[in-house]
Every structure is written in structure tokens, then in C-alpha cells.
Amino acid sequence: MPNSPKKPVVIVTRKLPDIVESRMRELFDVHLNASDTPMSPAELVQAAKTADVLVPTVTDRVDRSVLSQAGDQLRLIANFGTGVDNVDLDTANNRGIIVTNTPGVLTEDTADMTMALILAVPRRLAEATLYMKDPQTEWAGWSPTWMLGRRIYGKRLGIIGMGRIGQAVARRARAFGLEVHYHNRRPLPKEVEQETNANYWESLDQMLARMDIISVNCPHTPATYHLLSARRLRLLKPEAYIVNTARGEVIDENELARLIEQSAIAGAGLDVFEHEPAINPKLLKSDRVVALPHLGSATLEGRIDMGEKVIINIKTFADGHNPPDRVHSAMF
Ligand code: 8YV
């Protein structure tokens, strides 16, 4: 029997669905994390010293310090996730380490969650459920003026970042009777604008001042860090809501919390936070904030598809080809 080629050493930092892990066991010399305990920076460095391929997630900071201590054998970082702000792409590139991600497979799930928050915040779903389940309160029955929210239909939605997820949100929003507006680095091709019925704003400032709901759907990059700065947040109307299923770092979280506390913004639906897992306590205290624990892509189907993408990227690379989902810092 001919010698089978040596399998790449793959270190996966978090527990993945069983079906993904089984396939990885068949294909690679894989080291899994059965306990799912997030790796410490020292453990991450150790992994980078021994793996041919590292599979990190959003909870691992694969920064300059980790990458500068990596061994020469580390050739691929196959990120389990679409956002790659957890990886220092420039340092990886300088060291000749290829980085891949998992685009496309979490678009619909994340857009669903965005739409859920767009509905949940103005219609007070979380607050009302907490009320019903609270043993201290007893529902006295229907009332014409109690727990009133705000209408979704006919309102103006401003999407920041009109990539795959932004466009999927626009399609859903249209079905709910929202007027769709967007800000992006570049306008969409005319046919996509027509299909989504979306109106382009070159000026983010001008768009912010005129919207009823803002949805953040852009990646976190050096250019989008605090894109919604204190100054820009103050441009919003006091009746406006903000929804963020992208990355917490895009919004100045402390300022957002302050403005909601002062009723200068009506409320927020947040799936992501600036310093995860820490959250500004003012946000958690507010009735007008719906907070979710980074669940945008958290469906079983989504996680399996993400795992499948990771496997394809590793296998293609190990077979000597260009992995399909290679990312470069210039893309972000
Ligand atoms: C993932 C995400 O769950 O893919 C992304 O960018 O934000 C999430 O939906 C997470 O990043 C997995 O690492």
C-alpha cells in the first residue's frame, strides 16, 4: 500500500457540532476542544506553535502577539465565522499565513435575527414577556393604553452596510412595509437597488438624521470602528431605534447607553457588544433594550454549514489549491 500523505495538524479552539467534528476526525489530525472552554492567550500561542491549521472563532484574539510567536508550520487560519476582526490580517499576511472565513452560509439566519430585533424593540416583545413571567406581577388583563409600542409598517429603515446580510435584511424589511434606505461605501448595482427598493445615501450623517430604525450590518474594520460615534449617535431622532447584529465595536456603546438612558434614542436591539462578553450595565437595566448573546447565526443548520466551509477551506489548501474563502485585509 502506498504511504498515505501526512494529515495536517488542525487545532479547533471551540466545540463544534458533532457531525462537523466527526468529519474533521476522518480528514485531519484534529485536536478538538470537548469542554468548549475558551482558550487563554497562552493556550492560543501554544496552539499557533504546533498547528498546521488553526480554526479560531470570534472569541479568540489571533493578534500580532499570537502570530509573532507562531511556529513556521502554521500555514492556514481557517476562521469559523465570517467576520475576521479577531485575526490580525496584516501580520498573518506578512508571515505568509493564509486566512479564510465562512461567508454566505449565515446570511439568512443573521438577517432573520435582525428582523426579529426590528420587530421586538418597537413592539416591546422582551419587556412584555418578562412582565408575564415575573412572579411579582400579575397580569390584570387587556387594556387599551397599556404596553403600547410603535408601528413598524411605513417607517424608514436605514441599513448601514449593504453586503449580503444588509441586502437580505432589505428584502425582509420590504415585506413588512418598511421604506428601505442604506449607506454603503459604494451604491449597489441598479438592478439590486430596484429589487430591494433601497434608496442610497452617500452621507451617513444625513441618513441617520432622517431614519426611524437603523440596522448595523457592516463588518468591523479599522474604518468602521465607532462609525456610530458619539457625534453621529446624537444625530438620530429621539424616536429612533438602533439594531446591531454585526459587531459591537461599530457603535460607541457607552454613548449609546447614555443616550438611551436620557431618552435621546428610543431603544436598541443588540445581539453584539463592544467588549463581549462584558456589556454596559445601563443597557441591561433599560426596558428599551433587547439584548441577545450573539445569536445572529446560531442555528444548528448554520453552524453545520459553517463547519462544512471550514473543512472545504482546509482540505482544498491541504491538497495544494487556493482555498475558496481566502480573505485579504484589502477586502475589509
Ligand atoms: C459567528 C459572526 O457566530 O460569523 C460571524 O462573523 O458574527 C457570528 O455569527 C461567530 O463569529 C463565530 O466565530
Coordinates of C-alpha atoms and ligand atoms in Angstrom, one line a residue:
M1 CA 0.0 0.0 0.0
P2 CA 1.4 3.4 -0.9
N3 CA 2.1 5.7 2.1
S4 CA -0.9 8.0 2.7
P5 CA 0.1 11.6 2.8
K6 CA 0.5 13.1 6.3
K7 CA -2.7 14.6 7.5
P8 CA -2.4 18.3 8.6
V9 CA -2.5 19.0 12.3
V10 CA -5.7 21.1 12.8
I11 CA -6.4 22.7 16.2
V12 CA -10.0 23.8 16.7
T13 CA -10.4 26.2 19.6
R14 CA -14.1 25.6 20.4
K15 CA -16.6 22.7 20.4
L16 CA -18.3 22.4 17.0
P17 CA -21.4 20.3 16.1
D18 CA -20.7 16.5 16.3
I19 CA -21.2 16.0 12.6
V20 CA -18.5 18.6 11.8
E21 CA -16.1 17.2 14.4
S22 CA -16.6 13.6 13.1
R23 CA -15.8 14.7 9.5
M24 CA -12.7 16.6 10.7
R25 CA -11.5 13.4 12.6
E26 CA -11.7 11.5 9.4
L27 CA -9.8 14.0 7.3
F28 CA -7.3 15.7 9.6
D29 CA -5.1 15.1 12.6
V30 CA -7.5 17.2 14.6
H31 CA -7.3 18.4 18.1
L32 CA -10.8 19.3 19.4
N33 CA -12.0 21.2 22.5
A34 CA -14.6 18.9 24.1
S35 CA -15.0 21.1 27.1
D36 CA -15.6 24.2 24.9
T37 CA -13.6 26.4 27.4
P38 CA -12.4 29.4 25.5
M39 CA -8.6 29.3 25.1
S40 CA -6.4 31.7 27.1
P41 CA -3.9 33.8 25.2
A42 CA -1.1 31.4 26.4
E43 CA -3.1 28.4 25.1
L44 CA -3.7 30.2 21.8
V45 CA 0.1 30.8 21.4
Q46 CA 0.7 27.2 22.2
A47 CA -1.8 26.2 19.5
A48 CA -0.1 28.5 17.0
K49 CA 3.2 26.9 17.8
T50 CA 2.0 23.4 17.0
A51 CA -0.8 23.5 14.5
D52 CA -0.5 23.5 10.7
V53 CA -4.0 24.9 10.6
L54 CA -5.7 26.9 13.3
V55 CA -9.6 27.1 13.5
P56 CA -10.4 30.0 15.7
T57 CA -13.8 31.7 16.4
V58 CA -14.9 35.2 17.4
T59 CA -13.8 34.5 21.0
D60 CA -10.1 34.1 20.0
R61 CA -7.9 37.1 19.5
V62 CA -5.4 35.9 17.0
D63 CA -3.4 39.2 17.2
R64 CA 0.1 40.3 16.4
S65 CA 1.4 38.9 19.7
V66 CA 0.0 35.4 19.0
L67 CA 1.0 35.4 15.3
S68 CA 4.6 36.6 16.0
Q69 CA 5.1 33.6 18.3
A70 CA 3.5 31.1 15.8
G71 CA 5.7 28.3 14.5
D72 CA 6.7 28.2 10.8
Q73 CA 4.5 25.2 10.4
L74 CA 1.3 27.4 10.8
R75 CA 0.2 28.0 7.2
L76 CA -3.6 28.5 7.4
I77 CA -6.1 30.2 9.8
A78 CA -9.5 28.8 8.8
N79 CA -11.7 31.1 10.8
F80 CA -15.1 29.6 12.0
G81 CA -17.1 32.7 11.2
T82 CA -17.5 35.4 8.6
G83 CA -16.2 38.4 10.5
V84 CA -12.4 38.2 10.7
D85 CA -11.8 41.1 13.0
N86 CA -10.5 38.6 15.6
V87 CA -7.5 37.9 13.3
D88 CA -4.7 40.4 12.6
L89 CA -4.8 40.0 8.8
D90 CA -1.8 42.2 8.1
T91 CA 0.5 40.2 10.4
A92 CA -0.8 36.9 9.0
N93 CA -0.1 38.1 5.5
N94 CA 3.4 39.3 6.4
R95 CA 4.1 35.9 7.8
G96 CA 2.7 34.1 4.8
I97 CA -0.2 32.6 6.7
I98 CA -3.4 32.3 4.7
V99 CA -6.7 33.3 6.3
T100 CA -10.2 32.0 5.3
N101 CA -13.7 32.7 6.6
T102 CA -17.2 31.3 6.1
P103 CA -19.2 33.8 4.0
G104 CA -22.7 33.3 2.6
V105 CA -23.9 30.5 4.9
L106 CA -25.0 32.7 7.8
T107 CA -26.7 35.4 5.7
E108 CA -30.3 34.3 6.1
D109 CA -30.0 33.4 9.8
T110 CA -28.4 36.7 10.6
A111 CA -31.0 38.7 8.6
D112 CA -33.8 36.8 10.4
M113 CA -32.3 37.8 13.7
T114 CA -32.0 41.4 12.6
M115 CA -35.7 41.4 11.5
A116 CA -36.6 39.8 14.8
L117 CA -34.9 42.7 16.7
I118 CA -36.5 45.3 14.3
L119 CA -39.9 43.9 15.4
A120 CA -39.0 43.1 19.1
V121 CA -37.8 46.5 20.2
P122 CA -40.6 48.9 18.9
R123 CA -43.3 46.3 19.8
R124 CA -41.8 45.7 23.3
L125 CA -41.7 41.8 23.0
A126 CA -39.0 41.1 25.5
E127 CA -40.3 43.6 28.1
A128 CA -43.8 42.1 27.8
T129 CA -42.6 38.5 28.1
L130 CA -40.6 39.4 31.2
Y131 CA -43.7 41.0 32.7
M132 CA -45.8 37.9 32.0
K133 CA -43.3 35.6 33.6
D134 CA -42.4 37.7 36.6
P135 CA -43.8 36.1 39.7
Q136 CA -44.1 39.6 41.3
T137 CA -46.5 40.8 38.7
E138 CA -50.0 39.6 37.9
W139 CA -51.5 40.4 34.5
A140 CA -54.7 42.3 35.1
G141 CA -55.9 41.7 31.5
W142 CA -56.1 43.7 28.4
S143 CA -56.0 47.5 28.5
P144 CA -56.3 50.0 25.6
T145 CA -53.4 52.1 26.7
W146 CA -51.0 49.7 28.4
M147 CA -47.7 48.5 26.8
L148 CA -48.1 50.4 23.7
G149 CA -45.2 50.1 21.2
R150 CA -44.6 51.9 17.9
R151 CA -45.8 50.8 14.4
I152 CA -43.3 49.1 12.1
Y153 CA -45.2 49.5 8.8
G154 CA -44.4 52.6 6.8
K155 CA -41.3 53.5 8.9
R156 CA -37.9 54.3 7.4
L157 CA -35.2 51.7 7.9
G158 CA -31.6 52.8 7.3
I159 CA -29.2 49.9 6.7
I160 CA -25.5 50.6 7.3
G161 CA -23.6 48.1 5.2
M162 CA -25.4 46.7 2.2
G163 CA -23.4 43.5 1.7
R164 CA -25.1 40.0 1.6
I165 CA -26.7 40.4 5.1
G166 CA -27.8 44.0 4.6
Q167 CA -29.5 43.0 1.3
A168 CA -31.2 40.0 3.0
V169 CA -32.5 42.4 5.7
A170 CA -33.7 44.8 3.0
R171 CA -35.8 42.1 1.3
R172 CA -37.4 41.1 4.6
A173 CA -38.0 44.7 5.6
R174 CA -39.8 45.4 2.3
A175 CA -42.2 42.6 3.0
F176 CA -43.0 44.3 6.4
G177 CA -43.8 47.6 4.7
L178 CA -40.7 49.4 5.7
E179 CA -39.2 52.1 3.5
V180 CA -35.6 50.9 2.9
H181 CA -32.6 53.3 2.8
Y182 CA -28.9 52.4 3.0
H183 CA -25.4 53.7 3.4
N184 CA -22.5 51.8 1.9
R185 CA -19.0 52.6 0.7
R186 CA -20.5 52.3 -2.9
P187 CA -24.1 52.3 -4.2
L188 CA -25.4 48.9 -5.2
P189 CA -25.8 48.0 -8.9
K190 CA -29.1 49.4 -10.2
E191 CA -30.8 46.0 -10.5
V192 CA -30.1 45.2 -6.8
E193 CA -31.4 48.6 -5.8
Q194 CA -34.5 48.0 -7.7
E195 CA -35.1 44.5 -6.4
T196 CA -34.6 45.7 -2.8
N197 CA -36.3 49.0 -3.4
A198 CA -33.5 50.6 -1.5
N199 CA -32.5 54.2 -1.6
Y200 CA -28.8 55.1 -1.4
W201 CA -27.4 57.8 0.9
E202 CA -23.8 58.8 0.3
S203 CA -23.9 60.8 3.5
L204 CA -24.3 58.6 6.6
D205 CA -24.9 61.7 8.7
Q206 CA -27.8 62.8 6.6
M207 CA -29.3 59.3 6.6
L208 CA -29.0 59.0 10.3
A209 CA -30.9 62.2 11.0
R210 CA -33.9 61.0 8.9
M211 CA -34.4 57.3 9.9
D212 CA -36.8 55.7 12.3
I213 CA -34.8 52.5 12.6
I214 CA -31.1 52.0 12.0
S215 CA -29.7 48.5 11.3
V216 CA -25.9 47.9 11.5
N217 CA -24.8 45.3 9.0
C218 CA -21.3 46.2 8.1
P219 CA -18.1 44.4 9.2
H220 CA -15.9 45.7 11.9
T221 CA -12.7 47.1 10.4
P222 CA -10.4 49.9 11.3
A223 CA -12.6 52.1 9.1
T224 CA -15.9 51.2 10.8
Y225 CA -14.7 51.2 14.4
H226 CA -17.1 53.6 16.2
L227 CA -18.7 54.5 12.9
L228 CA -21.6 55.3 15.1
S229 CA -19.6 57.7 17.2
A230 CA -21.0 59.9 20.0
R231 CA -21.4 62.7 17.5
R232 CA -23.3 60.5 15.0
L233 CA -25.5 58.9 17.6
R234 CA -26.6 62.4 18.6
L235 CA -27.9 62.9 15.0
L236 CA -30.6 60.3 15.5
K237 CA -34.2 61.4 16.2
P238 CA -35.3 60.7 19.8
E239 CA -38.0 58.3 18.4
A240 CA -35.3 56.3 16.5
Y241 CA -34.3 52.7 17.3
I242 CA -30.9 51.0 16.6
V243 CA -30.4 47.3 15.8
N244 CA -27.0 45.8 15.7
T245 CA -26.3 42.2 14.6
A246 CA -22.9 42.9 13.2
R247 CA -20.2 43.9 15.7
G248 CA -20.4 45.9 18.9
E249 CA -17.3 47.9 18.0
V250 CA -19.1 49.7 15.2
I251 CA -21.1 51.6 17.9
D252 CA -19.8 53.7 20.8
E253 CA -21.6 51.5 23.3
N254 CA -21.1 53.8 26.3
E255 CA -22.6 56.8 24.4
L256 CA -25.5 54.6 23.1
A257 CA -26.3 53.5 26.7
R258 CA -26.1 57.2 27.9
L259 CA -28.5 58.4 25.1
I260 CA -31.0 55.6 25.7
E261 CA -30.9 56.4 29.5
Q262 CA -31.6 60.1 28.6
S263 CA -34.4 59.1 26.2
A264 CA -32.5 60.8 23.4
I265 CA -32.8 57.5 21.5
A266 CA -36.0 55.4 21.8
G267 CA -34.3 52.0 22.2
A268 CA -31.9 49.3 20.8
G269 CA -31.9 45.7 19.8
L270 CA -28.4 44.4 20.4
D271 CA -27.0 41.0 19.5
V272 CA -23.4 42.1 19.8
F273 CA -21.4 44.3 22.2
E274 CA -18.2 46.3 22.1
H275 CA -16.4 44.3 24.8
E276 CA -18.0 40.8 24.7
P277 CA -18.9 39.1 26.9
A278 CA -19.0 42.3 29.0
I279 CA -22.0 44.6 28.5
N280 CA -22.5 48.2 29.6
P281 CA -24.8 47.6 32.7
K282 CA -27.0 50.6 31.7
L283 CA -28.1 48.7 28.6
L284 CA -29.0 45.6 30.6
K285 CA -31.1 47.7 33.0
S286 CA -33.1 49.5 30.3
D287 CA -36.5 48.3 29.4
R288 CA -35.9 49.7 26.0
V289 CA -33.0 47.5 25.2
V290 CA -33.4 43.9 23.9
A291 CA -30.1 42.2 24.5
L292 CA -29.2 38.9 22.9
P293 CA -26.0 36.8 23.5
H294 CA -24.5 37.0 19.9
L295 CA -27.1 34.6 18.4
G296 CA -27.2 36.0 14.9
S297 CA -26.0 32.9 13.2
A298 CA -26.8 30.4 16.0
T299 CA -28.9 27.8 14.2
L300 CA -27.8 24.2 14.0
E301 CA -28.0 24.3 10.2
G302 CA -25.9 27.5 10.1
R303 CA -23.2 26.0 12.4
I304 CA -23.0 22.8 10.3
D305 CA -22.7 24.9 7.1
M306 CA -20.0 27.0 8.7
G307 CA -18.1 23.8 9.7
E308 CA -18.5 22.5 6.2
K309 CA -17.0 25.7 4.8
V310 CA -14.1 25.4 7.2
I311 CA -13.5 21.8 6.2
I312 CA -13.6 22.7 2.5
N313 CA -11.1 25.5 3.0
I314 CA -8.7 23.3 4.9
K315 CA -9.0 20.3 2.6
T316 CA -8.5 22.5 -0.6
F317 CA -5.5 24.1 1.0
A318 CA -4.0 20.8 2.1
D319 CA -4.5 19.4 -1.4
G320 CA -2.3 22.3 -2.7
H321 CA -5.0 24.6 -4.1
N322 CA -6.2 28.1 -3.3
P323 CA -8.9 27.8 -0.6
P324 CA -12.2 29.2 -1.8
D325 CA -12.9 31.7 1.0
R326 CA -9.5 33.3 1.3
V327 CA -9.6 36.8 2.8
H328 CA -7.2 39.7 2.4
S329 CA -7.1 42.8 4.5
A330 CA -7.9 45.0 1.4
M331 CA -11.3 43.2 1.2
F332 CA -12.3 44.8 4.5
Ligands
8YV1 C1 -20.4 33.7 14.5 C2 -20.4 36.1 13.5 O1 -21.2 33.0 15.3 O2 -19.5 34.9 11.6 C3 -19.6 35.9 12.2 O3 -19.0 36.9 11.8 O4 -20.5 37.1 14.0 C4 -21.1 35.0 14.2 O5 -22.4 34.9 13.6 C5 -19.1 33.9 15.1 O6 -18.3 34.9 14.5 C6 -18.3 32.6 15.1 O7 -16.9 32.8 15.2

